[in-house]
Tab-separated table of C-alpha atoms in Angstrom:
chain	number	residue	atom	x	y	z
A	57	MET	CA	11.561	1.327	-6.310
A	58	ALA	CA	15.187	2.639	-6.331
A	59	TYR	CA	16.901	4.240	-3.137
A	60	LYS	CA	19.599	6.642	-3.286
A	61	VAL	CA	22.520	4.819	-0.939
A	62	GLU	CA	24.431	8.112	0.398
A	63	LYS	CA	27.822	7.741	2.191
A	64	LEU	CA	27.308	9.697	5.523
A	65	LYS	CA	29.135	12.533	6.951
A	66	ILE	CA	30.094	13.464	10.772
A	67	ASN	CA	28.398	16.127	11.912
A	68	TYR	CA	26.423	17.462	14.406
A	69	LYS	CA	23.257	16.988	12.194
A	70	THR	CA	24.041	13.291	11.358
A	71	LEU	CA	24.903	12.256	15.040
A	72	GLU	CA	21.442	14.032	16.149
A	73	GLU	CA	20.093	11.574	13.828
A	74	PHE	CA	21.759	8.264	14.697
A	75	LYS	CA	20.525	9.009	18.294
A	76	ARG	CA	16.924	7.137	16.620
A	77	PHE	CA	18.502	3.883	16.273
A	78	LYS	CA	18.563	1.038	18.641
A	79	GLU	CA	22.153	0.457	18.086
A	80	TYR	CA	23.639	3.630	19.118
A	81	GLY	CA	27.259	3.354	21.171
A	82	LEU	CA	30.284	4.184	21.805
A	83	GLN	CA	31.040	4.820	18.404
A	84	GLU	CA	28.862	7.083	17.595
A	85	LEU	CA	29.467	9.080	21.696
A	86	SER	CA	33.107	8.511	19.940
A	87	MET	CA	32.638	10.525	16.762
A	88	PHE	CA	30.510	13.184	18.942
A	89	GLU	CA	33.591	13.644	21.553
A	90	ASP	CA	36.070	14.403	18.711
A	91	LEU	CA	33.904	16.543	17.036
A	92	GLU	CA	33.042	18.458	20.398
A	93	ALA	CA	36.851	18.394	21.425
A	94	ASN	CA	37.714	19.941	16.947
A	95	ILE	CA	39.599	16.242	16.926
A	96	ILE	CA	37.696	15.506	13.629
A	97	GLU	CA	36.247	18.054	11.265
A	98	ASN	CA	32.712	18.838	10.545
A	99	ASP	CA	31.735	16.665	7.373
A	100	SER	CA	34.450	14.105	7.475
A	101	ALA	CA	34.114	10.939	6.474
A	102	SER	CA	32.574	8.019	8.077
A	103	PRO	CA	32.005	4.410	7.746
A	104	PHE	CA	28.384	4.971	7.817
A	105	TYR	CA	26.031	4.773	5.021
A	106	GLY	CA	22.007	5.455	4.972
A	107	ILE	CA	19.163	6.067	3.069
A	108	TYR	CA	17.064	9.300	3.514
A	109	PHE	CA	13.038	9.560	2.959
A	110	GLY	CA	13.217	13.800	2.717
A	111	SER	CA	14.990	14.793	5.188
A	112	LEU	CA	14.866	12.187	7.265
A	113	LEU	CA	17.626	9.427	7.649
A	114	VAL	CA	15.608	6.346	8.296
A	115	ALA	CA	18.393	3.472	7.048
A	116	ARG	CA	21.683	2.919	8.024
A	117	MET	CA	24.954	0.579	8.078
A	118	SER	CA	28.435	1.183	8.967
A	119	LEU	CA	30.934	-1.335	6.341
A	120	TYR	CA	34.583	-1.402	6.649
A	121	ARG	CA	37.092	-2.898	4.391
A	122	VAL	CA	39.172	-5.329	6.880
A	123	GLU	CA	42.612	-6.628	5.006
A	124	ALA	CA	42.960	-9.812	3.684
A	125	LYS	CA	46.099	-10.060	6.141
A	126	PHE	CA	43.838	-10.006	9.531
A	127	ASP	CA	40.889	-12.097	7.295
A	128	ARG	CA	39.960	-15.399	9.533
A	129	TYR	CA	36.477	-15.691	7.485
A	130	PHE	CA	37.530	-16.838	3.676
A	131	ASP	CA	39.473	-19.137	1.822
A	132	PRO	CA	41.674	-17.975	0.475
A	133	PRO	CA	42.495	-14.808	3.053
A	134	GLN	CA	41.011	-12.196	1.144
A	135	ASP	CA	40.029	-8.388	1.536
A	136	TYR	CA	36.499	-8.378	2.582
A	137	LEU	CA	33.181	-6.240	4.172
A	138	GLU	CA	32.609	-6.435	7.048
A	139	LEU	CA	29.148	-4.644	7.932
A	140	TRP	CA	27.813	-3.942	11.519
A	141	LYS	CA	24.785	-1.955	12.691
A	142	LEU	CA	22.315	-2.266	9.595
A	143	GLU	CA	18.831	-1.209	10.723
A	144	VAL	CA	16.345	0.510	9.409
A	145	LEU	CA	13.576	2.610	11.451
A	146	PRO	CA	10.564	0.803	13.027
A	147	ASP	CA	8.039	2.895	10.540
A	148	TYR	CA	9.869	2.232	7.218
A	149	GLN	CA	10.313	-1.617	7.881
A	150	GLY	CA	9.392	-4.180	5.016
A	151	LYS	CA	10.079	-1.814	2.182
A	152	GLY	CA	13.461	-2.489	1.362
A	153	TYR	CA	15.665	-0.216	2.382
A	154	GLY	CA	17.423	-2.904	4.687
A	155	HIS	CA	18.088	-4.905	0.982
A	156	ALA	CA	19.075	-1.468	-1.061
A	157	LEU	CA	21.520	-0.953	1.713
A	158	VAL	CA	22.809	-4.842	1.404
A	159	ASP	CA	22.637	-4.769	-2.451
A	160	PHE	CA	24.689	-1.688	-2.166
A	161	ALA	CA	27.290	-3.375	0.121
A	162	LYS	CA	27.549	-6.713	-2.764
A	163	SER	CA	27.885	-3.812	-5.209
A	164	TYR	CA	31.658	-4.311	-4.264
A	165	GLY	CA	31.996	-7.214	-5.395
A	166	LEU	CA	34.344	-8.391	-1.846
A	167	PRO	CA	32.801	-11.371	0.289
A	168	ILE	CA	31.370	-9.583	3.362
A	169	LYS	CA	30.760	-10.780	7.068
A	170	THR	CA	28.429	-9.116	9.595
A	171	ASN	CA	27.084	-10.322	13.108
A	172	PRO	CA	23.595	-9.625	13.453
A	173	ARG	CA	21.038	-9.525	15.954
A	174	VAL	CA	19.615	-12.809	16.704
A	175	LYS	CA	16.178	-11.673	16.275
A	176	SER	CA	17.061	-11.207	12.102
A	177	GLN	CA	18.224	-14.559	10.502
A	178	GLU	CA	14.962	-14.256	8.628
A	179	PHE	CA	16.612	-11.292	6.714
A	180	TRP	CA	19.631	-12.051	6.121
A	181	ALA	CA	19.133	-15.920	4.787
A	182	LYS	CA	16.583	-13.863	2.196
A	183	VAL	CA	19.740	-11.888	0.716
A	184	GLY	CA	22.079	-14.752	0.961
A	185	PHE	CA	23.906	-15.200	4.113
A	186	THR	CA	25.293	-18.303	5.543
A	187	SER	CA	26.294	-18.919	8.647
A	188	VAL	CA	29.958	-19.658	8.997
A	189	HIS	CA	31.146	-22.683	11.272
A	190	TYR	CA	31.576	-21.668	14.610
A	191	ASP	CA	34.985	-21.726	15.893
A	192	MET	CA	35.185	-20.580	19.696
A	193	GLU	CA	38.456	-19.008	19.470
A	194	ARG	CA	37.313	-17.032	16.572
A	195	ASP	CA	34.067	-15.851	17.265
A	196	LEU	CA	33.397	-15.876	20.783
A	197	GLY	CA	30.014	-14.266	21.613
A	198	GLU	CA	29.499	-13.829	17.862
A	199	ASN	CA	26.994	-15.050	15.195
A	200	PRO	CA	29.268	-14.791	12.274
A	201	ILE	CA	27.109	-14.868	8.733
A	202	ILE	CA	28.978	-14.429	5.669
A	203	TRP	CA	27.948	-13.585	2.162
A	204	TYR	CA	30.704	-14.810	-0.777
A	205	PRO	CA	30.622	-13.732	-4.468
A	206	SER	CA	31.875	-16.905	-7.169
A	207	GLY	CA	35.189	-17.416	-5.650
A	208	ALA	CA	35.753	-16.998	-2.483
A	209	ALA	CA	34.513	-19.768	-0.306
A	210	GLU	CA	34.488	-20.100	3.647
A	211	GLN	CA	38.090	-20.982	4.779
B	252	MET	CA	23.901	-14.651	49.923
B	253	ALA	CA	26.927	-16.058	48.315
B	254	TYR	CA	26.285	-18.278	45.529
B	255	LYS	CA	27.931	-21.438	43.862
B	256	VAL	CA	29.337	-20.841	40.564
B	257	GLU	CA	29.775	-23.799	38.402
B	258	LYS	CA	31.474	-24.171	35.203
B	259	LEU	CA	28.957	-26.185	33.131
B	260	LYS	CA	29.325	-29.285	31.145
B	261	ILE	CA	27.701	-29.642	27.250
B	262	ASN	CA	25.134	-32.291	27.876
B	263	TYR	CA	21.427	-32.200	26.166
B	264	LYS	CA	20.130	-31.306	29.689
B	265	THR	CA	22.544	-28.405	29.677
B	266	LEU	CA	21.260	-27.447	26.273
B	267	GLU	CA	18.252	-27.578	26.918
B	268	GLU	CA	18.761	-24.639	29.835
B	269	PHE	CA	20.667	-22.702	27.225
B	270	LYS	CA	17.507	-22.460	24.957
B	271	ARG	CA	15.913	-20.124	28.352
B	272	PHE	CA	18.444	-17.089	27.491
B	273	LYS	CA	17.630	-14.623	24.906
B	274	GLU	CA	21.259	-14.857	23.480
B	275	TYR	CA	21.370	-18.172	22.674
B	276	GLY	CA	23.022	-18.423	19.217
B	277	LEU	CA	25.577	-20.022	16.429
B	278	GLN	CA	27.638	-20.893	19.711
B	279	GLU	CA	24.968	-22.955	21.328
B	280	LEU	CA	23.553	-24.565	17.705
B	281	SER	CA	26.991	-25.760	17.186
B	282	MET	CA	27.474	-27.963	20.582
B	283	PHE	CA	24.290	-29.090	20.332
B	284	GLU	CA	25.302	-30.171	15.876
B	285	ASP	CA	28.780	-31.300	17.408
B	286	LEU	CA	26.794	-33.578	20.350
B	287	GLU	CA	24.408	-34.947	17.922
B	288	ALA	CA	27.333	-35.856	15.610
B	289	ASN	CA	29.333	-37.623	18.182
B	290	ILE	CA	32.432	-34.860	17.535
B	291	ILE	CA	32.124	-34.381	21.111
B	292	GLU	CA	31.827	-36.061	24.096
B	293	ASN	CA	28.432	-35.472	26.511
B	294	ASP	CA	29.411	-33.825	29.882
B	295	SER	CA	32.510	-32.467	27.510
B	296	ALA	CA	34.296	-29.031	29.328
B	297	SER	CA	32.326	-25.753	27.811
B	298	PRO	CA	33.491	-21.879	28.452
B	299	PHE	CA	30.324	-21.312	30.017
B	300	TYR	CA	29.877	-20.670	33.562
B	301	GLY	CA	26.194	-20.961	35.854
B	302	ILE	CA	24.099	-20.469	38.899
B	303	TYR	CA	21.278	-23.028	39.919
B	304	PHE	CA	18.736	-22.262	41.838
B	305	GLY	CA	17.538	-25.815	42.844
B	306	SER	CA	17.637	-27.480	39.618
B	307	LEU	CA	17.250	-24.420	37.298
B	308	LEU	CA	20.021	-22.401	35.490
B	309	VAL	CA	19.417	-19.134	36.631
B	310	ALA	CA	22.295	-17.304	35.282
B	311	ARG	CA	24.955	-17.906	32.566
B	312	MET	CA	28.410	-16.564	31.257
B	313	SER	CA	30.799	-17.726	28.894
B	314	LEU	CA	34.764	-17.050	29.664
B	315	TYR	CA	37.999	-17.503	27.294
B	316	ARG	CA	41.096	-16.760	28.081
B	317	VAL	CA	42.645	-14.921	25.127
B	318	GLU	CA	46.848	-14.700	25.078
B	319	ALA	CA	48.931	-11.736	25.040
B	320	LYS	CA	50.003	-12.261	21.408
B	321	PHE	CA	46.646	-11.736	20.403
B	322	ASP	CA	45.704	-8.798	22.887
B	323	ARG	CA	45.088	-5.708	21.206
B	324	TYR	CA	43.218	-3.671	24.502
B	325	PHE	CA	45.701	-3.586	27.734
B	326	ASP	CA	48.850	-2.344	28.605
B	327	PRO	CA	51.428	-3.622	27.971
B	328	PRO	CA	49.676	-6.228	26.147
B	329	GLN	CA	48.822	-9.367	28.293
B	330	ASP	CA	46.514	-12.342	29.293
B	331	TYR	CA	43.172	-11.666	29.315
B	332	LEU	CA	39.244	-12.572	29.871
B	333	GLU	CA	37.034	-12.366	27.744
B	334	LEU	CA	33.643	-12.539	28.802
B	335	TRP	CA	30.115	-12.915	27.203
B	336	LYS	CA	26.991	-13.974	27.742
B	337	LEU	CA	26.274	-12.904	30.991
B	338	GLU	CA	22.688	-12.708	31.465
B	339	VAL	CA	19.954	-13.739	34.399
B	340	LEU	CA	16.822	-15.305	33.583
B	341	PRO	CA	13.737	-12.270	33.945
B	342	ASP	CA	12.410	-13.372	37.337
B	343	TYR	CA	15.764	-13.865	38.980
B	344	GLN	CA	17.338	-10.390	37.966
B	345	GLY	CA	18.514	-7.642	40.606
B	346	LYS	CA	19.459	-10.555	43.245
B	347	GLY	CA	22.827	-10.418	42.574
B	348	TYR	CA	23.691	-13.379	40.353
B	349	GLY	CA	25.247	-11.225	37.777
B	350	HIS	CA	27.419	-9.454	40.155
B	351	ALA	CA	28.332	-13.229	41.101
B	352	LEU	CA	29.040	-14.348	38.238
B	353	VAL	CA	31.648	-11.113	37.516
B	354	ASP	CA	33.199	-11.852	41.002
B	355	PHE	CA	34.029	-15.077	39.832
B	356	ALA	CA	35.874	-13.570	37.096
B	357	LYS	CA	37.493	-11.615	38.615
B	358	SER	CA	38.748	-13.545	40.566
B	359	TYR	CA	41.026	-14.839	38.208
B	360	GLY	CA	43.387	-11.956	38.449
B	361	LEU	CA	43.723	-10.419	34.933
B	362	PRO	CA	41.815	-7.725	33.144
B	363	ILE	CA	37.961	-8.748	31.331
B	364	LYS	CA	36.998	-7.415	28.407
B	365	THR	CA	33.596	-7.813	27.466
B	366	ASN	CA	30.839	-6.633	24.604
B	367	PRO	CA	27.374	-5.550	26.888
B	368	ARG	CA	24.607	-5.095	25.369
B	369	VAL	CA	23.899	-1.356	25.417
B	370	LYS	CA	20.556	-1.567	27.879
B	371	SER	CA	23.123	-2.499	30.897
B	372	GLN	CA	25.872	0.165	30.860
B	373	GLU	CA	24.196	0.624	34.793
B	374	PHE	CA	25.332	-2.461	36.033
B	375	TRP	CA	28.636	-2.872	33.965
B	376	ALA	CA	29.301	0.874	35.775
B	377	LYS	CA	28.405	-0.449	39.285
B	378	VAL	CA	30.843	-3.858	39.322
B	379	GLY	CA	33.475	-1.407	37.604
B	380	PHE	CA	34.250	-1.476	34.527
B	381	THR	CA	34.982	1.634	32.076
B	382	SER	CA	34.463	2.233	28.350
B	383	VAL	CA	37.770	1.937	26.271
B	384	HIS	CA	38.524	4.606	23.634
B	385	TYR	CA	36.597	3.237	20.415
B	386	ASP	CA	39.206	2.359	17.562
B	387	MET	CA	37.344	1.703	14.885
B	388	GLU	CA	39.860	-0.961	12.940
B	389	ARG	CA	39.694	-2.538	16.051
B	390	ASP	CA	36.177	-2.291	17.308
B	391	LEU	CA	34.117	-2.162	14.607
B	392	GLY	CA	30.589	-2.411	15.806
B	393	GLU	CA	31.313	-3.145	19.635
B	394	ASN	CA	30.620	-1.439	22.490
B	395	PRO	CA	33.912	-2.679	24.322
B	396	ILE	CA	34.378	-2.352	28.040
B	397	ILE	CA	37.018	-3.077	30.526
B	398	TRP	CA	37.611	-4.506	34.709
B	399	TYR	CA	41.965	-4.496	34.807
B	400	PRO	CA	43.405	-5.592	38.424
B	401	SER	CA	45.911	-3.336	39.656
B	402	GLY	CA	48.933	-2.905	37.335
B	403	ALA	CA	47.432	-3.141	33.936
B	404	ALA	CA	46.216	0.405	31.827
B	405	GLU	CA	44.386	0.277	28.852
B	406	GLN	CA	46.340	0.415	25.904
């Protein structure tokens, strides 16, 4: 089954929907405050992408393109996507929503880095991500994993 | 009650003890592999500090001094401590172990930054940490909080 991945806009409805997700944190609170204070407009662009089941947001992730000059993960250094807060609501897990979001991220043809929760290793292995060689000064408390299209390799 | 905070050495015993902690991840696996392959010696230094109750490691954290030139959190930019994997075993929580570890980190007199789990906000507020202003390009999926001695301020 093909799911439609949508770029999410920041408005009160979306921010309310975000509260259903476990990884609701400073990023969402800051969006809410900016909206309240009219620092950002209603329906501004966001780094979030999601999938709706009917009118319910059931899966989401955040994506950001990191410029090559900041790259410390790939060889040669290049633009890559940082992916975070990939999450599917409990009742909708195991139905391919997470997979569809990752496929969407891969469709940019850029390497991807993410720092998954410890319990999600199996999922990430299935979608082709592998562990980097841990570097304390760079990775600190992270457990970075990466995926790369042909042509890119780990630093 | 005063607890003794010890700098932990990397050996098979310590690495076995680390398995009791939830945030066991790539960092620990990499230490284990390096030890197995003789890339690091038994009893090498580690970024971990811990507190023992008898012979049992009941609390731990990791600390790393980030140089001023990499500082994106404090104003003026300065050396600071990154703190991660602060964790107390379930049966030992609420007895001041976490607080003792944070006090130890503060004793260096440097600003501290950490990226706590979403559920631990109350603890961090109690020990004087405050949220930064979220900056997506810098913070991505993190929820950074900081503590600073007098003289340092947020960027």
